PDB file of C-alpha atoms in Angstrom:
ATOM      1  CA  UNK A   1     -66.674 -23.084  11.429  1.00 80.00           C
ATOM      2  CA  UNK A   2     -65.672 -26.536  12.662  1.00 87.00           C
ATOM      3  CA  UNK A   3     -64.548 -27.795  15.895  1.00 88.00           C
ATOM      4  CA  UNK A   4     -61.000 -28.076  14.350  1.00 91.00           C
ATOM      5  CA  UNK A   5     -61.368 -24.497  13.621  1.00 93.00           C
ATOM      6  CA  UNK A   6     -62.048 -24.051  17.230  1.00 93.00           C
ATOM      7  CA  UNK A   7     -59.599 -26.107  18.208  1.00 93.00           C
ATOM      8  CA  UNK A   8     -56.854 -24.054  16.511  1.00 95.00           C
ATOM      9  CA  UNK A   9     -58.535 -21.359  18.120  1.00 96.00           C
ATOM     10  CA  UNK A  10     -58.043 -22.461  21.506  1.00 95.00           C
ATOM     11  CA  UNK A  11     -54.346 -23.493  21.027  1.00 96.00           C
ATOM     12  CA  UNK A  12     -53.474 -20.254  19.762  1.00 97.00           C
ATOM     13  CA  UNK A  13     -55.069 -18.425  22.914  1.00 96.00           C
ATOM     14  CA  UNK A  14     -53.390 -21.096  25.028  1.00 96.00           C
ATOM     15  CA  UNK A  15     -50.048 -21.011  23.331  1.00 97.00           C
ATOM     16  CA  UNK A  16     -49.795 -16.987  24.065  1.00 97.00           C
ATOM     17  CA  UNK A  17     -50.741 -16.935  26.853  1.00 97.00           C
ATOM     18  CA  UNK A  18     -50.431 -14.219  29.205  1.00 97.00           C
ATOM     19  CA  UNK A  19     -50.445 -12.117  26.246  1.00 97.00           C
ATOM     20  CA  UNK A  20     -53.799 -11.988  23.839  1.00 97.00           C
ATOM     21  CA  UNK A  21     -53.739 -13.568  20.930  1.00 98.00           C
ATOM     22  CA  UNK A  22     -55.409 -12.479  17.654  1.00 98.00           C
ATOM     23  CA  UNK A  23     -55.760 -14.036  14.183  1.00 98.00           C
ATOM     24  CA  UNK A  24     -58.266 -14.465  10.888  1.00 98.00           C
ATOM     25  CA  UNK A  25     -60.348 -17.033  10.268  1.00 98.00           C
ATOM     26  CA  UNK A  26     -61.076 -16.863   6.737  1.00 98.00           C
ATOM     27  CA  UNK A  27     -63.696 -19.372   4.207  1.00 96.00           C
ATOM     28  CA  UNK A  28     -62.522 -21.073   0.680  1.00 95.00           C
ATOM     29  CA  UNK A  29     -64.915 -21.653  -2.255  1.00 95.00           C
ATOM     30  CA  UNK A  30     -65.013 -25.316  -0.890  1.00 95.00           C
ATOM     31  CA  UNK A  31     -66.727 -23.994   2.487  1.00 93.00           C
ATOM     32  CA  UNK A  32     -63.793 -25.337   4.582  1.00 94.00           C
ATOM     33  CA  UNK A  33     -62.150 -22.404   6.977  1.00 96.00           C
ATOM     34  CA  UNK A  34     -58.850 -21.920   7.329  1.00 96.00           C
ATOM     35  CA  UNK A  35     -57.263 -20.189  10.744  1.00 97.00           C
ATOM     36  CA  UNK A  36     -54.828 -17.721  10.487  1.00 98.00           C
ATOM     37  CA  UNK A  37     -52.968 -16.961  13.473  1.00 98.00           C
ATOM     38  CA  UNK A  38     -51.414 -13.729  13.616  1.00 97.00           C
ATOM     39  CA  UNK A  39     -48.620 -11.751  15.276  1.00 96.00           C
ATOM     40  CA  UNK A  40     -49.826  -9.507  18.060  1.00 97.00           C
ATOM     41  CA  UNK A  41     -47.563  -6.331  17.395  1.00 97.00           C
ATOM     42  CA  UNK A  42     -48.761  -4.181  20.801  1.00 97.00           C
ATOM     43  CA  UNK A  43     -46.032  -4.967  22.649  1.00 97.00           C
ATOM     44  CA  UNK A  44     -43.818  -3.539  19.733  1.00 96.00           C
ATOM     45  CA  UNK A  45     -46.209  -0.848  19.464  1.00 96.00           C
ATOM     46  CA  UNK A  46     -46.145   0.217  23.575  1.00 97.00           C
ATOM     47  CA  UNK A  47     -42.258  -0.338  23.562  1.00 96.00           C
ATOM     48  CA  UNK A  48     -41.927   2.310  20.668  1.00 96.00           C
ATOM     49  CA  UNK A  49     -43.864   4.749  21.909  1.00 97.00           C
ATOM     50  CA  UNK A  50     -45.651   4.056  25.429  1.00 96.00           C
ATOM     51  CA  UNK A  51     -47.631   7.475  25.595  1.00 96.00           C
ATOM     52  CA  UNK A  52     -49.590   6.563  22.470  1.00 95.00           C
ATOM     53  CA  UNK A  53     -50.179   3.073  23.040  1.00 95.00           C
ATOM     54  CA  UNK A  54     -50.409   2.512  26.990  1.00 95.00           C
ATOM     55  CA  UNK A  55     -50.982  -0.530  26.660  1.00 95.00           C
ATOM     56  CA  UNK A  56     -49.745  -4.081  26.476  1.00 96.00           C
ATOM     57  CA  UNK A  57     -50.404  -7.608  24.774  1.00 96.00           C
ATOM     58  CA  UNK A  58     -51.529  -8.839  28.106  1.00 95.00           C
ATOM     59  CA  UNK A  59     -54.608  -6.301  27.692  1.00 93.00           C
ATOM     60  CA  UNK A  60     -54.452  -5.541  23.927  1.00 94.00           C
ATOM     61  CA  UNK A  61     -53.944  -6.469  20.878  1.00 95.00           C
ATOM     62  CA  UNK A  62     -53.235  -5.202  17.400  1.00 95.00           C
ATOM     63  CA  UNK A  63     -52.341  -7.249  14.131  1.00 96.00           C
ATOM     64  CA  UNK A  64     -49.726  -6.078  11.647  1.00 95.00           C
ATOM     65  CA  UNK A  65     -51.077  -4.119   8.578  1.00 94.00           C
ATOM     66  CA  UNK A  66     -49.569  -5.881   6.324  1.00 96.00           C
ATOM     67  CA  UNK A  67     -49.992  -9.036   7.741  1.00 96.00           C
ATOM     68  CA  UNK A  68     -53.911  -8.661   7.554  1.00 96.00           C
ATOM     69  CA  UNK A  69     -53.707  -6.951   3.817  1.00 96.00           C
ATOM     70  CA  UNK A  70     -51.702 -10.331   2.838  1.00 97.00           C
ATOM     71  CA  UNK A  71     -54.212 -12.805   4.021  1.00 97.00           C
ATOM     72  CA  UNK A  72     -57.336 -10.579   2.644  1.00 96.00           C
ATOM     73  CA  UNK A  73     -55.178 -10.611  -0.809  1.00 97.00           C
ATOM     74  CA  UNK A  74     -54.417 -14.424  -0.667  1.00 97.00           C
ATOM     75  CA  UNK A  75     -58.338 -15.434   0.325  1.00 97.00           C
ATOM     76  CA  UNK A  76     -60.267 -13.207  -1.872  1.00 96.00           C
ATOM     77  CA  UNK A  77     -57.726 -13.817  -5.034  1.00 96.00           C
ATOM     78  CA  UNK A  78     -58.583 -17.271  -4.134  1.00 96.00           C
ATOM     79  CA  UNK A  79     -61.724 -16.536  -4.276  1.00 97.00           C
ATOM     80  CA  UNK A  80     -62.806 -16.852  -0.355  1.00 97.00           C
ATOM     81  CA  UNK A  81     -63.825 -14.518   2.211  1.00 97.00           C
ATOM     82  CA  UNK A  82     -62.363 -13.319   5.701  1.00 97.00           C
ATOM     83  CA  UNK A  83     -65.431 -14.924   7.702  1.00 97.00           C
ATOM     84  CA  UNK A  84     -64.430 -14.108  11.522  1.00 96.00           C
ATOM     85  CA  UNK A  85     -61.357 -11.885  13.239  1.00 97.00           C
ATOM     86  CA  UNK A  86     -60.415 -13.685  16.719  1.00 97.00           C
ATOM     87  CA  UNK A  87     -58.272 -12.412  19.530  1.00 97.00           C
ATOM     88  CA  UNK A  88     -58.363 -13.833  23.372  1.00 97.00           C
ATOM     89  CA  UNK A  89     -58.731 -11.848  26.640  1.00 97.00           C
ATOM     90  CA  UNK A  90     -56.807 -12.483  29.475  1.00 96.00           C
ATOM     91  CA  UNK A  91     -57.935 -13.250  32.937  1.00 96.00           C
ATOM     92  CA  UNK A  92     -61.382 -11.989  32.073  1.00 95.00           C
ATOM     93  CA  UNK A  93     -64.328 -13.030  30.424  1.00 92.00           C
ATOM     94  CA  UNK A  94     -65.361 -13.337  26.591  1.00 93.00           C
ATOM     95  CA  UNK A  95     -66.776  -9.729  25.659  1.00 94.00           C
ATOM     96  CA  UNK A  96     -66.810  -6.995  23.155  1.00 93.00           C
ATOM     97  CA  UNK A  97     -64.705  -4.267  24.660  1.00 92.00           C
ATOM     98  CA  UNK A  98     -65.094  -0.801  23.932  1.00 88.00           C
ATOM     99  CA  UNK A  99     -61.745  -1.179  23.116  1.00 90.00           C
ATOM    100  CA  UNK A 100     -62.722  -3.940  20.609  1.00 91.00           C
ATOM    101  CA  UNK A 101     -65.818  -1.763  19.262  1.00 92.00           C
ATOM    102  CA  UNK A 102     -63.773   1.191  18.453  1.00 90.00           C
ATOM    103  CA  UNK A 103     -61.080  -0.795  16.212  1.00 89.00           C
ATOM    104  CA  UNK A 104     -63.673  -2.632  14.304  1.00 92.00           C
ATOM    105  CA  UNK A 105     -64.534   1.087  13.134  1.00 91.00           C
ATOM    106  CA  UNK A 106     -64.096   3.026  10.754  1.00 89.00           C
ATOM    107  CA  UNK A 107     -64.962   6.651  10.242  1.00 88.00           C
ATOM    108  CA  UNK A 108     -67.751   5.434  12.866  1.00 87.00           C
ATOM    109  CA  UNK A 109     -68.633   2.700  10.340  1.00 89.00           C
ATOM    110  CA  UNK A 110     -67.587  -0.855  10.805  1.00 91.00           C
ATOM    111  CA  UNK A 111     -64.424  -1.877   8.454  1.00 92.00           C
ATOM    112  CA  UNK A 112     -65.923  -4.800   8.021  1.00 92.00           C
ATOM    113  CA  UNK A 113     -69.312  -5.319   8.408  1.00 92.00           C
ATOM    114  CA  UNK A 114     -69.887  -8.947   7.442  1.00 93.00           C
ATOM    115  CA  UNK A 115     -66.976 -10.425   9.773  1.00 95.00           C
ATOM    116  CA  UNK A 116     -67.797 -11.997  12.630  1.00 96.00           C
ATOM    117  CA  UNK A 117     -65.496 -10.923  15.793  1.00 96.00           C
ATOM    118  CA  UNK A 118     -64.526 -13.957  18.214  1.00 96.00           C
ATOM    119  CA  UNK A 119     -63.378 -13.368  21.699  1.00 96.00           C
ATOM    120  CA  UNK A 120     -62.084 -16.076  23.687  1.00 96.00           C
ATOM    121  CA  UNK A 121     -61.773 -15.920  27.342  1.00 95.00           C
ATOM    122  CA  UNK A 122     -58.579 -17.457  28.468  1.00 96.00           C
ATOM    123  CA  UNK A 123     -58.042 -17.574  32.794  1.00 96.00           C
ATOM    124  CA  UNK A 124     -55.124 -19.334  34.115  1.00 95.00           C
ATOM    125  CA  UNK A 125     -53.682 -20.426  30.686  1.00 93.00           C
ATOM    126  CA  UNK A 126     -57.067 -22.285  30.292  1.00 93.00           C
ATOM    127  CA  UNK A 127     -59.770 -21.261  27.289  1.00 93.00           C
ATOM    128  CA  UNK A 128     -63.166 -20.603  29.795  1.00 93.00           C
ATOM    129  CA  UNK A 129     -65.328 -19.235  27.094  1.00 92.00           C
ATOM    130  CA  UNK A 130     -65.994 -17.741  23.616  1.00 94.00           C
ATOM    131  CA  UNK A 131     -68.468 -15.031  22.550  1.00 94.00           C
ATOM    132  CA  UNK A 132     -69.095 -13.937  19.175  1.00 95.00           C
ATOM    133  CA  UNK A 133     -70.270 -10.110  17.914  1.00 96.00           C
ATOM    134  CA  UNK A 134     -71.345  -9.352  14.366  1.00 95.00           C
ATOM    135  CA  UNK A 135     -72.695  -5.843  13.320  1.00 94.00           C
ATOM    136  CA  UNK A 136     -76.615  -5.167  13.445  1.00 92.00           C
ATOM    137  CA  UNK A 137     -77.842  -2.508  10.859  1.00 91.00           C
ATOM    138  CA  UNK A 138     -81.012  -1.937  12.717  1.00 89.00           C
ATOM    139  CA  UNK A 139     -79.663  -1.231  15.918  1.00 90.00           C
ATOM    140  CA  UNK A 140     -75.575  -0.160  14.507  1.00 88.00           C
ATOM    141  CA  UNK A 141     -73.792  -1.243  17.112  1.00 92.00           C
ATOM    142  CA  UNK A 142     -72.069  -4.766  17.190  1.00 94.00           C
ATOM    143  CA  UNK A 143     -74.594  -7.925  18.976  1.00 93.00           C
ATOM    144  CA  UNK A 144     -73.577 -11.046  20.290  1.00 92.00           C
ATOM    145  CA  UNK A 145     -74.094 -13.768  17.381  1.00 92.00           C
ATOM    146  CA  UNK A 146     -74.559 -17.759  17.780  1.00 86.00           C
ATOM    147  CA  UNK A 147     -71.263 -19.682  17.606  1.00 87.00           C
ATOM    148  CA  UNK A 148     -71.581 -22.365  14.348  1.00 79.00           C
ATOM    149  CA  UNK A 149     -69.774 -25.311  15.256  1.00 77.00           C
ATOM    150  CA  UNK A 150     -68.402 -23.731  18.605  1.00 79.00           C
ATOM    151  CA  UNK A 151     -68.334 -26.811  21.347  1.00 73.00           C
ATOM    152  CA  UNK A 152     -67.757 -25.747  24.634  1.00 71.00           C
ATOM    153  CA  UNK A 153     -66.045 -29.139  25.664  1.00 71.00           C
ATOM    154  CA  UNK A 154     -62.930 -27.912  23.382  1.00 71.00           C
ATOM    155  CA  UNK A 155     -60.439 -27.154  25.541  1.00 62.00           C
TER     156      UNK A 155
END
């Protein structure tokens, strides 16, 4: 990933702020990456029914169904891959919730093993910090991963 790719990264954290973002980054056949900002539906979802989903987009997020099933359908039939799955956190640092852990699972598998998970820490409105998780078979649980292209300076 690119520092454009970054950059689009940061301006989608920024623009929704309080509330997190989330989005798909996802890879061409030419190599270039391609951000995909997505809809974060939790406030729907807590509105609807509160019990079930206690909480908000200021401390959660969740992405449409459909919406992600459209973009995996339009990459791969292009002939790409979904390369990273990004979402902010607000007021806090750049982690890998439990929160986070649990809906990259599956039937106590990851969903999707090969994508990289992005967090981006976002205090005040401003992007602080970015961490990035992929799974490890050895040790099956999800480990921070080196950021290609990530440039702290982006802001």
């Amino acid at each position: 990933m690119d520092r454009a790719v970054w950059k689009q990264i940061h301006e989608h954290a920024r623009r929704d702020y309080p509330a997190e973002c989330c989005g798909i980054v996802a890879e061409g056949t030419d190599g270039t990456c391609r951000v995909h900002p997505c809809e974060n539906i939790q406030d729907r979802l807590h509105a609807r029914n509160p019990k079930e989903h206690p909480r908000t987009s200021k401390n959660a997020y969740r992405m449409d169904d459909l919406e992600v099933h459209r973009i995996f359908s339009e990459t791969e039939g292009a002939g790409g891959r979904v390369v990273a799955f990004y979402h902010s956190h607000v007021d806090c640092g750049a982690y890998f919730s439990e929160e986070d852990r649990q809906a990259a699972m599956f039937m106590e598998q990851p969903a999707f093993p090969d994508v990289v998970y992005l967090v981006v820490s976002v205090v005040g409105g401003a992007v602080r910090d970015a961490a990035g998780f992929a799974w490890d078979e050895g040790t099956e649980t999800f480990a921070t991963t080196a950021l290609e292209g990530y440039d702290p300076a982006i802001r």
